[in-house]
Amino acid sequence: MPPHPSGPAGPPEPSEPPELSTRSRRFLAAAAATVFAATAAAAAVTTADAAPSGPSPAQDAYTWDNAQIAGGGFVPGIVFSETEPGLAYARTDIGGAYRWDTATERWDPLLDWVGWDDWGWTGVVSIATDPVDPDRVYAAAGTYTNDWDPNNGAILRSDDRGETWEATELPFKLGGNMPGRGLGERLAVDPNDNSIVYFGARGGHGLWRSTDFGVTWAEVEEFPNPGDYVQDPSDGTGMASDVTGVTWVVFDPSSGTPGEPTQDVYAGVGDLDDPLYRSRDGGQSWEPVPGAPTGFLPAHAVVDHEGGQLYLATTSTPGPYDGDSGDVWRLDTAGGGWTRISPVPSDSADNYFGYGGLTVDRQDPDTLMVATQISWWPDIQIYRSTDRGQTWTQAWEYSSYPERETRYDMDISTAPWLDWGGAGTPPETQPKLGWMTQAMAIDPFDSDRFMYGTGATVYGSDNLTNWDDDTVFDIEVKAHGIEETAVNDLISPPEGAPLHSAMLDLGGFTHEDLDTVPDRMFHEPHWGAGTALDFAELAPATIARVGGGADDAAIGLSTDGGDSWWAGQEPAGVTGGGTVAVGADGSSIVWSPDGTGVHVSTTSGSSWTASTGVPAGARVEADRVDPDVFYAVAGGTFYTSTDGGAAFTARFDGLPAEGNIRFGAVPGHTGDVWVAGGAGDDYGMWRTTDAGTSFERVGAVDEGDAVGFGAPAPGSDYPAVYTSSRIDGVRGIFRSDDAGATWVRINDDRHQWGWTGAVVTGDPNVYGRVYIGTNGRGIVYGDPA
C-alpha cells in the first residue's frame, strides 16, 4: 500500500516539488499577492494588484476536463459549513482545494488558476468556511517550508465560495505537503465576529490574526508560545526538522454575542509540555489551559458549545505517515476538569497509534467519532461514542482471528482500483478502511452523512446512524471530482486505448475511456512510482513502462496495448525507473535506469546489453519511423544511435547542460526531434531535422519545459506541436500547427494547474486534443471549444 500520492519534492525549474471540467472555466484569480519583506513581527501583511503584463500571444478557446481517476492523493482536511446545509470544502496537500456540489455529489476544483510561478499555492495547509457568511471561504496555501518551494505562503480569501480569489502573501513559507499537514484546522473564523480570522503557523512563526476578513494579517504578539516540537532535528532536507508550530484554533461561540469577538478561543501548540492555550478576552491575552494533557501533540480539537465540552485528540508525531501513541480527552470548559476518554489509552498494550480525525455530531452533540491517525497493519480503526466518550464502539473487530467482522459494507465500484489489485490477506483487507486518516467530519445538518480522507481517496456514508442500531452502514467513494495524482509521463498511441500514464504513488493507469475511472492500476509489476513509458510507433500494442525505487525498480512490458503486463529482467545495479524508449517496430528497447548505465534489449526485456558511447543517466527517446535510431541527451550533449541502441555517438553539444531536459521525436518524420528545457539564460526549445547533427533554436520560446505531438491540423501533414512553455513572455500551454512558426496559447489564466513541466502531448487521432501531466491535479485534457 503506498503512503499517499502527494507528489515529489517540488517541480524542477522553478523547483522540483485533476476533475477539471468546463465548469471550472469560471475560476479566476482576482488579484495577485505582493511580495512582503518581513520587518517587525507584528507588521500588517497586505495585498496588492498584479503588475500589468505585456502583449499576449494568440489565444484559442478550449474546454478542459480530467481523465478520470477519482482521488489518488491525500486529503488531509474536510470542512462542513455550520451555516448552510450541503456546503463543504476539502483540501489536498498538492492538488488545491475543492467545494462539494450537492447536485452532482462531486467536488469542484477551486485553485486551478494558480500558475507556474506560484505553484506552491496548490498545497493547502488549511481551509475555513465562514460560520456567519457562507459565501466566504479562506485557504492557507504553500507547499514547503524548505528551499524546495522558493516562495512564501499566502492566505487566499473568497467572498463567492471560491469562484474568485484574492491573496495576501505571508512573510514566511507554509507546509501544505509537510509533516503535520493533516493537523488542524490552522485557519478559523470567529463565529460571532466573522471579520476576525486566525491562522496558526508552523516554523516558529506563531499565531496570526486578521480583523478585516483576511485582507491584512499581523502576528498576535500576546500569544506566548509558537511551539518548539521538531520531529527530527537531524533531517537535512528540512522536512522533519521544521517546527510543527500552532496546530489548530477553535472558538467557543457561547462565550460571545453576534457582532462582538468571541471571548473564549483555544489554540493547540506543538509543545509536549504546554500543548494547549486559551484566551478568555477575545484574544487579547493567552495562558496555558490548566491541567491540559502533556507528552503528546494536540492533533485536533472540537468544541461542543451546547454541552460545554472541548474534545481533544493527541498523537505522538505530526503524521501523516506515523504516530504510534496518543489519547482522546474531554475538557469541561466551565469547571476546567479533564477526563481521558481514549477508546484505547496510550498506556495500554493495545495502543500502537495516535488519534487523528475527530468530529462531533452537531445534531446530537453527545455523539462523537475519532479515527486512528495511522495504522498501516492491518487497517485503521474508527471509533464512535454516543455518550460523550464514556463508552465506544468500533468499526471492525476480530471475529475469529485473522477474520474481521465489520459494522460497514464498503463499495468501491465507482473507483475499483482502490482494491490495489486483490482482496488482501486477512487480517488485511482490500480495500482498506483507510490510512493516514487525519480528516473526518459529520455533516452538521445530517447525522447520517460523514466523510473522511485517506492517503488515496475520500470515503463516506449517507446512513451512518445505522451504526447505533447495530445494523450495517454503507461506506462508498466520495472523492469524485478530486483528481490528485502527480504525473510523470503520458503516451497516446494511434491504436488501442487513447491514454497510458506513469505517475507517482499509484504507478499509472491505462485509460480505455477518458471519462471512466479505470478498473485497476498497473500490476505485474506494480510499484509506487512510475517514471516513464513508451510505445512502438509502428506497432503500438507494444508498450514498456518503468518505475520504482531501490527496492522495487523494474520494467513492465505489454504486447496487447496494456491489457496485460509482465515484468522484464533488470540489468545489475538498477535503483530507479529512469526513462525508457521502444524502437519504432518494437524490436528493441533502450532503458536508462537509475543506478546503472543505458542498456538495450532485443529480447523483450529478458536480457540486456550495456549500450556504449552514452553516459549513465541520459534521457532516452526512440525515432518514430526508423527502428534502428534512438536518441539520448545528457549534460548538454545530444547522442544518436543508428544500430538499434547498441552504440551511441555524440552529435551535438550545444544544448543546455543545466536544468531539466525533455524531448520527443516527431511521428512520421525520421530524424525530426524537438528538445525543451534548461535553466537561466540557457533555457528554451531546439529542433533538429537531421537526427541531431545540427539544431536550431525555436525563437519564440523563452523557456521550454515539455513538448509533444498530436494529430495534424486539417490540410497539414505535420503533427500539431504542444508545449508547456513561456512563449513571447507568457507562461502557458501552447499549440503550433505549422512546425513552430507560430504559436497559439490554448489554456488561460483560469486554467493553469500550477506546475505542468513534466509532460504535455497530443492525441494522434483527435486534432486539437492535448494531454497535460500535472503535479497534483492529475491528467488534464483539453479540446478546442
PDB file of N, CA, C and O in Angstrom, residues 500-563:
ATOM      1  N   HIS A 500      -2.167   6.251 -21.718  1.00  0.00           N
ATOM      2  CA  HIS A 500      -1.489   5.493 -20.666  1.00  0.00           C
ATOM      3  C   HIS A 500      -0.642   6.477 -19.875  1.00  0.00           C
ATOM      4  O   HIS A 500      -0.078   7.419 -20.441  1.00  0.00           O
ATOM      5  N   SER A 501      -0.493   6.226 -18.570  1.00  0.00           N
ATOM      6  CA  SER A 501       0.184   7.200 -17.718  1.00  0.00           C
ATOM      7  C   SER A 501       1.219   6.531 -16.826  1.00  0.00           C
ATOM      8  O   SER A 501       1.109   5.343 -16.491  1.00  0.00           O
ATOM      9  N   ALA A 502       2.215   7.311 -16.430  1.00  0.00           N
ATOM     10  CA  ALA A 502       3.163   6.938 -15.377  1.00  0.00           C
ATOM     11  C   ALA A 502       3.082   8.024 -14.325  1.00  0.00           C
ATOM     12  O   ALA A 502       3.227   9.207 -14.639  1.00  0.00           O
ATOM     13  N   MET A 503       2.846   7.635 -13.080  1.00  0.00           N
ATOM     14  CA  MET A 503       2.630   8.640 -12.038  1.00  0.00           C
ATOM     15  C   MET A 503       3.201   8.173 -10.709  1.00  0.00           C
ATOM     16  O   MET A 503       3.443   6.977 -10.496  1.00  0.00           O
ATOM     17  N   LEU A 504       3.388   9.135  -9.837  1.00  0.00           N
ATOM     18  CA  LEU A 504       3.882   8.836  -8.505  1.00  0.00           C
ATOM     19  C   LEU A 504       2.821   8.126  -7.678  1.00  0.00           C
ATOM     20  O   LEU A 504       1.617   8.324  -7.868  1.00  0.00           O
ATOM     21  N   ASP A 505       3.280   7.277  -6.767  1.00  0.00           N
ATOM     22  CA  ASP A 505       2.481   6.634  -5.743  1.00  0.00           C
ATOM     23  C   ASP A 505       1.538   5.559  -6.257  1.00  0.00           C
ATOM     24  O   ASP A 505       1.445   4.496  -5.679  1.00  0.00           O
ATOM     25  N   LEU A 506       0.809   5.810  -7.326  1.00  0.00           N
ATOM     26  CA  LEU A 506      -0.109   4.802  -7.854  1.00  0.00           C
ATOM     27  C   LEU A 506       0.497   4.009  -8.993  1.00  0.00           C
ATOM     28  O   LEU A 506      -0.058   2.991  -9.386  1.00  0.00           O
ATOM     29  N   GLY A 507       1.598   4.457  -9.563  1.00  0.00           N
ATOM     30  CA  GLY A 507       2.246   3.742 -10.655  1.00  0.00           C
ATOM     31  C   GLY A 507       1.777   4.197 -12.018  1.00  0.00           C
ATOM     32  O   GLY A 507       2.573   4.618 -12.848  1.00  0.00           O
ATOM     33  N   GLY A 508       0.470   4.110 -12.269  1.00  0.00           N
ATOM     34  CA  GLY A 508      -0.070   4.545 -13.549  1.00  0.00           C
ATOM     35  C   GLY A 508      -1.293   3.748 -13.944  1.00  0.00           C
ATOM     36  O   GLY A 508      -1.659   2.754 -13.300  1.00  0.00           O
ATOM     37  N   PHE A 509      -1.917   4.175 -15.038  1.00  0.00           N
ATOM     38  CA  PHE A 509      -3.177   3.584 -15.497  1.00  0.00           C
ATOM     39  C   PHE A 509      -3.209   3.518 -17.024  1.00  0.00           C
ATOM     40  O   PHE A 509      -2.547   4.301 -17.709  1.00  0.00           O
ATOM     41  N   THR A 510      -4.032   2.601 -17.514  1.00  0.00           N
ATOM     42  CA  THR A 510      -4.468   2.621 -18.910  1.00  0.00           C
ATOM     43  C   THR A 510      -5.893   3.121 -18.933  1.00  0.00           C
ATOM     44  O   THR A 510      -6.766   2.565 -18.242  1.00  0.00           O
ATOM     45  N   HIS A 511      -6.128   4.178 -19.702  1.00  0.00           N
ATOM     46  CA  HIS A 511      -7.480   4.718 -19.852  1.00  0.00           C
ATOM     47  C   HIS A 511      -8.072   4.252 -21.173  1.00  0.00           C
ATOM     48  O   HIS A 511      -7.687   4.725 -22.237  1.00  0.00           O
ATOM     49  N   GLU A 512      -9.009   3.317 -21.097  1.00  0.00           N
ATOM     50  CA  GLU A 512      -9.756   2.921 -22.294  1.00  0.00           C
ATOM     51  C   GLU A 512     -10.751   4.003 -22.679  1.00  0.00           C
ATOM     52  O   GLU A 512     -11.093   4.158 -23.851  1.00  0.00           O
ATOM     53  N   ASP A 513     -11.210   4.732 -21.679  1.00  0.00           N
ATOM     54  CA  ASP A 513     -12.185   5.805 -21.863  1.00  0.00           C
ATOM     55  C   ASP A 513     -11.808   6.914 -20.898  1.00  0.00           C
ATOM     56  O   ASP A 513     -11.692   6.682 -19.694  1.00  0.00           O
ATOM     57  N   LEU A 514     -11.619   8.119 -21.407  1.00  0.00           N
ATOM     58  CA  LEU A 514     -11.166   9.217 -20.557  1.00  0.00           C
ATOM     59  C   LEU A 514     -12.176   9.576 -19.480  1.00  0.00           C
ATOM     60  O   LEU A 514     -11.802  10.112 -18.433  1.00  0.00           O
ATOM     61  N   ASP A 515     -13.441   9.306 -19.715  1.00  0.00           N
ATOM     62  CA  ASP A 515     -14.493   9.680 -18.775  1.00  0.00           C
ATOM     63  C   ASP A 515     -14.837   8.573 -17.791  1.00  0.00           C
ATOM     64  O   ASP A 515     -15.774   8.720 -17.003  1.00  0.00           O
ATOM     65  N   THR A 516     -14.111   7.478 -17.835  1.00  0.00           N
ATOM     66  CA  THR A 516     -14.387   6.337 -16.970  1.00  0.00           C
ATOM     67  C   THR A 516     -13.177   6.048 -16.096  1.00  0.00           C
ATOM     68  O   THR A 516     -12.040   5.978 -16.589  1.00  0.00           O
ATOM     69  N   VAL A 517     -13.412   5.874 -14.805  1.00  0.00           N
ATOM     70  CA  VAL A 517     -12.332   5.514 -13.889  1.00  0.00           C
ATOM     71  C   VAL A 517     -11.840   4.111 -14.243  1.00  0.00           C
ATOM     72  O   VAL A 517     -12.643   3.179 -14.351  1.00  0.00           O
ATOM     73  N   PRO A 518     -10.534   3.917 -14.444  1.00  0.00           N
ATOM     74  CA  PRO A 518     -10.025   2.580 -14.790  1.00  0.00           C
ATOM     75  C   PRO A 518     -10.320   1.562 -13.687  1.00  0.00           C
ATOM     76  O   PRO A 518     -10.413   1.893 -12.503  1.00  0.00           O
ATOM     77  N   ASP A 519     -10.443   0.308 -14.103  1.00  0.00           N
ATOM     78  CA  ASP A 519     -10.695  -0.758 -13.143  1.00  0.00           C
ATOM     79  C   ASP A 519      -9.503  -1.012 -12.244  1.00  0.00           C
ATOM     80  O   ASP A 519      -9.675  -1.424 -11.085  1.00  0.00           O
ATOM     81  N   ARG A 520      -8.309  -0.805 -12.764  1.00  0.00           N
ATOM     82  CA  ARG A 520      -7.128  -1.167 -11.987  1.00  0.00           C
ATOM     83  C   ARG A 520      -5.960  -0.273 -12.374  1.00  0.00           C
ATOM     84  O   ARG A 520      -5.907   0.272 -13.462  1.00  0.00           O
ATOM     85  N   MET A 521      -5.039  -0.151 -11.458  1.00  0.00           N
ATOM     86  CA  MET A 521      -3.756   0.470 -11.754  1.00  0.00           C
ATOM     87  C   MET A 521      -2.852  -0.595 -12.356  1.00  0.00           C
ATOM     88  O   MET A 521      -3.209  -1.779 -12.438  1.00  0.00           O
ATOM     89  N   PHE A 522      -1.676  -0.185 -12.796  1.00  0.00           N
ATOM     90  CA  PHE A 522      -0.755  -1.150 -13.383  1.00  0.00           C
ATOM     91  C   PHE A 522      -0.306  -2.173 -12.336  1.00  0.00           C
ATOM     92  O   PHE A 522       0.023  -1.829 -11.204  1.00  0.00           O
ATOM     93  N   HIS A 523      -0.251  -3.423 -12.764  1.00  0.00           N
ATOM     94  CA  HIS A 523       0.265  -4.506 -11.936  1.00  0.00           C
ATOM     95  C   HIS A 523       1.194  -5.364 -12.786  1.00  0.00           C
ATOM     96  O   HIS A 523       1.286  -5.214 -13.992  1.00  0.00           O
ATOM     97  N   GLU A 524       1.885  -6.257 -12.110  1.00  0.00           N
ATOM     98  CA  GLU A 524       2.770  -7.236 -12.778  1.00  0.00           C
ATOM     99  C   GLU A 524       3.724  -6.555 -13.747  1.00  0.00           C
ATOM    100  O   GLU A 524       3.676  -6.833 -14.949  1.00  0.00           O
ATOM    101  N   PRO A 525       4.626  -5.735 -13.323  1.00  0.00           N
ATOM    102  CA  PRO A 525       4.896  -5.391 -11.926  1.00  0.00           C
ATOM    103  C   PRO A 525       4.120  -4.150 -11.479  1.00  0.00           C
ATOM    104  O   PRO A 525       3.694  -3.346 -12.304  1.00  0.00           O
ATOM    105  N   HIS A 526       3.984  -4.046 -10.155  1.00  0.00           N
ATOM    106  CA  HIS A 526       3.418  -2.829  -9.559  1.00  0.00           C
ATOM    107  C   HIS A 526       4.508  -2.146  -8.752  1.00  0.00           C
ATOM    108  O   HIS A 526       5.324  -2.799  -8.107  1.00  0.00           O
ATOM    109  N   TRP A 527       4.520  -0.842  -8.820  1.00  0.00           N
ATOM    110  CA  TRP A 527       5.399  -0.060  -7.955  1.00  0.00           C
ATOM    111  C   TRP A 527       4.691   1.234  -7.608  1.00  0.00           C
ATOM    112  O   TRP A 527       3.709   1.622  -8.250  1.00  0.00           O
ATOM    113  N   GLY A 528       5.205   1.925  -6.622  1.00  0.00           N
ATOM    114  CA  GLY A 528       4.559   3.133  -6.163  1.00  0.00           C
ATOM    115  C   GLY A 528       4.858   4.358  -6.990  1.00  0.00           C
ATOM    116  O   GLY A 528       4.181   5.372  -6.842  1.00  0.00           O
ATOM    117  N   ALA A 529       5.860   4.285  -7.865  1.00  0.00           N
ATOM    118  CA  ALA A 529       6.227   5.477  -8.632  1.00  0.00           C
ATOM    119  C   ALA A 529       6.584   5.073 -10.052  1.00  0.00           C
ATOM    120  O   ALA A 529       7.653   4.519 -10.296  1.00  0.00           O
ATOM    121  N   GLY A 530       5.681   5.323 -10.993  1.00  0.00           N
ATOM    122  CA  GLY A 530       6.002   5.139 -12.394  1.00  0.00           C
ATOM    123  C   GLY A 530       6.759   6.357 -12.898  1.00  0.00           C
ATOM    124  O   GLY A 530       6.368   7.497 -12.642  1.00  0.00           O
ATOM    125  N   THR A 531       7.858   6.141 -13.594  1.00  0.00           N
ATOM    126  CA  THR A 531       8.682   7.266 -14.030  1.00  0.00           C
ATOM    127  C   THR A 531       8.566   7.565 -15.520  1.00  0.00           C
ATOM    128  O   THR A 531       8.696   8.721 -15.918  1.00  0.00           O
ATOM    129  N   ALA A 532       8.353   6.561 -16.369  1.00  0.00           N
ATOM    130  CA  ALA A 532       8.300   6.816 -17.810  1.00  0.00           C
ATOM    131  C   ALA A 532       7.663   5.627 -18.512  1.00  0.00           C
ATOM    132  O   ALA A 532       7.606   4.512 -17.974  1.00  0.00           O
ATOM    133  N   LEU A 533       7.186   5.859 -19.734  1.00  0.00           N
ATOM    134  CA  LEU A 533       6.686   4.785 -20.573  1.00  0.00           C
ATOM    135  C   LEU A 533       6.765   5.209 -22.034  1.00  0.00           C
ATOM    136  O   LEU A 533       6.880   6.394 -22.360  1.00  0.00           O
ATOM    137  N   ASP A 534       6.735   4.207 -22.924  1.00  0.00           N
ATOM    138  CA  ASP A 534       6.844   4.469 -24.355  1.00  0.00           C
ATOM    139  C   ASP A 534       6.191   3.312 -25.097  1.00  0.00           C
ATOM    140  O   ASP A 534       5.989   2.225 -24.534  1.00  0.00           O
ATOM    141  N   PHE A 535       5.864   3.553 -26.365  1.00  0.00           N
ATOM    142  CA  PHE A 535       5.272   2.514 -27.203  1.00  0.00           C
ATOM    143  C   PHE A 535       5.993   2.508 -28.543  1.00  0.00           C
ATOM    144  O   PHE A 535       6.669   3.467 -28.924  1.00  0.00           O
ATOM    145  N   ALA A 536       5.842   1.404 -29.274  1.00  0.00           N
ATOM    146  CA  ALA A 536       6.417   1.293 -30.610  1.00  0.00           C
ATOM    147  C   ALA A 536       5.490   2.004 -31.591  1.00  0.00           C
ATOM    148  O   ALA A 536       4.337   1.589 -31.775  1.00  0.00           O
ATOM    149  N   GLU A 537       5.989   3.049 -32.222  1.00  0.00           N
ATOM    150  CA  GLU A 537       5.138   3.872 -33.085  1.00  0.00           C
ATOM    151  C   GLU A 537       4.483   3.063 -34.201  1.00  0.00           C
ATOM    152  O   GLU A 537       3.316   3.290 -34.547  1.00  0.00           O
ATOM    153  N   LEU A 538       5.203   2.093 -34.778  1.00  0.00           N
ATOM    154  CA  LEU A 538       4.678   1.310 -35.904  1.00  0.00           C
ATOM    155  C   LEU A 538       4.016   0.018 -35.454  1.00  0.00           C
ATOM    156  O   LEU A 538       3.423  -0.687 -36.276  1.00  0.00           O
ATOM    157  N   ALA A 539       4.113  -0.299 -34.174  1.00  0.00           N
ATOM    158  CA  ALA A 539       3.462  -1.479 -33.589  1.00  0.00           C
ATOM    159  C   ALA A 539       2.943  -1.078 -32.222  1.00  0.00           C
ATOM    160  O   ALA A 539       3.452  -1.520 -31.185  1.00  0.00           O
ATOM    161  N   PRO A 540       1.945  -0.206 -32.172  1.00  0.00           N
ATOM    162  CA  PRO A 540       1.595   0.496 -30.930  1.00  0.00           C
ATOM    163  C   PRO A 540       1.051  -0.376 -29.810  1.00  0.00           C
ATOM    164  O   PRO A 540       0.905   0.121 -28.685  1.00  0.00           O
ATOM    165  N   ALA A 541       0.762  -1.649 -30.062  1.00  0.00           N
ATOM    166  CA  ALA A 541       0.346  -2.522 -28.970  1.00  0.00           C
ATOM    167  C   ALA A 541       1.518  -2.888 -28.067  1.00  0.00           C
ATOM    168  O   ALA A 541       1.322  -3.394 -26.960  1.00  0.00           O
ATOM    169  N   THR A 542       2.750  -2.629 -28.523  1.00  0.00           N
ATOM    170  CA  THR A 542       3.941  -2.913 -27.721  1.00  0.00           C
ATOM    171  C   THR A 542       4.284  -1.688 -26.878  1.00  0.00           C
ATOM    172  O   THR A 542       4.568  -0.612 -27.412  1.00  0.00           O
ATOM    173  N   ILE A 543       4.246  -1.854 -25.559  1.00  0.00           N
ATOM    174  CA  ILE A 543       4.448  -0.753 -24.623  1.00  0.00           C
ATOM    175  C   ILE A 543       5.424  -1.205 -23.552  1.00  0.00           C
ATOM    176  O   ILE A 543       5.389  -2.356 -23.098  1.00  0.00           O
ATOM    177  N   ALA A 544       6.292  -0.304 -23.143  1.00  0.00           N
ATOM    178  CA  ALA A 544       7.176  -0.536 -21.999  1.00  0.00           C
ATOM    179  C   ALA A 544       6.971   0.576 -20.990  1.00  0.00           C
ATOM    180  O   ALA A 544       6.767   1.734 -21.363  1.00  0.00           O
ATOM    181  N   ARG A 545       7.011   0.231 -19.718  1.00  0.00           N
ATOM    182  CA  ARG A 545       6.906   1.222 -18.646  1.00  0.00           C
ATOM    183  C   ARG A 545       7.937   0.894 -17.585  1.00  0.00           C
ATOM    184  O   ARG A 545       8.277  -0.279 -17.371  1.00  0.00           O
ATOM    185  N   VAL A 546       8.458   1.923 -16.938  1.00  0.00           N
ATOM    186  CA  VAL A 546       9.488   1.728 -15.915  1.00  0.00           C
ATOM    187  C   VAL A 546       9.133   2.552 -14.694  1.00  0.00           C
ATOM    188  O   VAL A 546       8.395   3.545 -14.773  1.00  0.00           O
ATOM    189  N   GLY A 547       9.664   2.127 -13.559  1.00  0.00           N
ATOM    190  CA  GLY A 547       9.399   2.852 -12.333  1.00  0.00           C
ATOM    191  C   GLY A 547       9.996   2.149 -11.144  1.00  0.00           C
ATOM    192  O   GLY A 547      10.778   1.205 -11.267  1.00  0.00           O
ATOM    193  N   GLY A 548       9.607   2.620  -9.966  1.00  0.00           N
ATOM    194  CA  GLY A 548      10.062   2.035  -8.727  1.00  0.00           C
ATOM    195  C   GLY A 548      11.302   2.708  -8.187  1.00  0.00           C
ATOM    196  O   GLY A 548      11.892   3.600  -8.794  1.00  0.00           O
ATOM    197  N   GLY A 549      11.699   2.252  -7.008  1.00  0.00           N
ATOM    198  CA  GLY A 549      12.876   2.784  -6.339  1.00  0.00           C
ATOM    199  C   GLY A 549      13.907   1.703  -6.113  1.00  0.00           C
ATOM    200  O   GLY A 549      13.923   0.681  -6.804  1.00  0.00           O
ATOM    201  N   ALA A 550      14.753   1.897  -5.123  1.00  0.00           N
ATOM    202  CA  ALA A 550      15.867   0.979  -4.898  1.00  0.00           C
ATOM    203  C   ALA A 550      15.396  -0.445  -4.633  1.00  0.00           C
ATOM    204  O   ALA A 550      16.084  -1.408  -4.993  1.00  0.00           O
ATOM    205  N   ASP A 551      14.214  -0.601  -4.023  1.00  0.00           N
ATOM    206  CA  ASP A 551      13.750  -1.940  -3.651  1.00  0.00           C
ATOM    207  C   ASP A 551      12.835  -2.575  -4.681  1.00  0.00           C
ATOM    208  O   ASP A 551      12.637  -3.793  -4.649  1.00  0.00           O
ATOM    209  N   ASP A 552      12.264  -1.780  -5.565  1.00  0.00           N
ATOM    210  CA  ASP A 552      11.272  -2.361  -6.474  1.00  0.00           C
ATOM    211  C   ASP A 552      11.387  -1.858  -7.903  1.00  0.00           C
ATOM    212  O   ASP A 552      10.448  -1.999  -8.690  1.00  0.00           O
ATOM    213  N   ALA A 553      12.516  -1.275  -8.272  1.00  0.00           N
ATOM    214  CA  ALA A 553      12.671  -0.774  -9.637  1.00  0.00           C
ATOM    215  C   ALA A 553      12.518  -1.916 -10.634  1.00  0.00           C
ATOM    216  O   ALA A 553      13.039  -3.011 -10.423  1.00  0.00           O
ATOM    217  N   ALA A 554      11.799  -1.668 -11.706  1.00  0.00           N
ATOM    218  CA  ALA A 554      11.521  -2.738 -12.662  1.00  0.00           C
ATOM    219  C   ALA A 554      11.033  -2.142 -13.968  1.00  0.00           C
ATOM    220  O   ALA A 554      10.700  -0.961 -14.056  1.00  0.00           O
ATOM    221  N   ILE A 555      10.968  -3.005 -14.977  1.00  0.00           N
ATOM    222  CA  ILE A 555      10.381  -2.654 -16.252  1.00  0.00           C
ATOM    223  C   ILE A 555       9.202  -3.577 -16.506  1.00  0.00           C
ATOM    224  O   ILE A 555       9.265  -4.785 -16.243  1.00  0.00           O
ATOM    225  N   GLY A 556       8.096  -3.010 -16.951  1.00  0.00           N
ATOM    226  CA  GLY A 556       6.919  -3.771 -17.311  1.00  0.00           C
ATOM    227  C   GLY A 556       6.694  -3.693 -18.805  1.00  0.00           C
ATOM    228  O   GLY A 556       6.909  -2.653 -19.425  1.00  0.00           O
ATOM    229  N   LEU A 557       6.244  -4.798 -19.401  1.00  0.00           N
ATOM    230  CA  LEU A 557       6.082  -4.871 -20.846  1.00  0.00           C
ATOM    231  C   LEU A 557       4.718  -5.433 -21.205  1.00  0.00           C
ATOM    232  O   LEU A 557       4.164  -6.285 -20.498  1.00  0.00           O
ATOM    233  N   SER A 558       4.172  -4.924 -22.297  1.00  0.00           N
ATOM    234  CA  SER A 558       2.883  -5.390 -22.801  1.00  0.00           C
ATOM    235  C   SER A 558       2.951  -5.458 -24.319  1.00  0.00           C
ATOM    236  O   SER A 558       3.563  -4.601 -24.957  1.00  0.00           O
ATOM    237  N   THR A 559       2.324  -6.466 -24.884  1.00  0.00           N
ATOM    238  CA  THR A 559       2.202  -6.550 -26.347  1.00  0.00           C
ATOM    239  C   THR A 559       0.743  -6.546 -26.782  1.00  0.00           C
ATOM    240  O   THR A 559       0.447  -6.832 -27.945  1.00  0.00           O
ATOM    241  N   ASP A 560      -0.147  -6.216 -25.844  1.00  0.00           N
ATOM    242  CA  ASP A 560      -1.567  -6.146 -26.192  1.00  0.00           C
ATOM    243  C   ASP A 560      -2.169  -4.790 -25.793  1.00  0.00           C
ATOM    244  O   ASP A 560      -3.319  -4.706 -25.373  1.00  0.00           O
ATOM    245  N   GLY A 561      -1.372  -3.760 -25.911  1.00  0.00           N
ATOM    246  CA  GLY A 561      -1.878  -2.419 -25.661  1.00  0.00           C
ATOM    247  C   GLY A 561      -2.165  -2.100 -24.225  1.00  0.00           C
ATOM    248  O   GLY A 561      -2.951  -1.185 -23.947  1.00  0.00           O
ATOM    249  N   GLY A 562      -1.545  -2.817 -23.290  1.00  0.00           N
ATOM    250  CA  GLY A 562      -1.743  -2.538 -21.879  1.00  0.00           C
ATOM    251  C   GLY A 562      -2.813  -3.359 -21.213  1.00  0.00           C
ATOM    252  O   GLY A 562      -3.081  -3.166 -20.026  1.00  0.00           O
ATOM    253  N   ASP A 563      -3.427  -4.310 -21.940  1.00  0.00           N
ATOM    254  CA  ASP A 563      -4.409  -5.179 -21.294  1.00  0.00           C
ATOM    255  C   ASP A 563      -3.739  -6.103 -20.289  1.00  0.00           C
ATOM    256  O   ASP A 563      -4.303  -6.420 -19.241  1.00  0.00           O
TER     257      ASP A 563
END
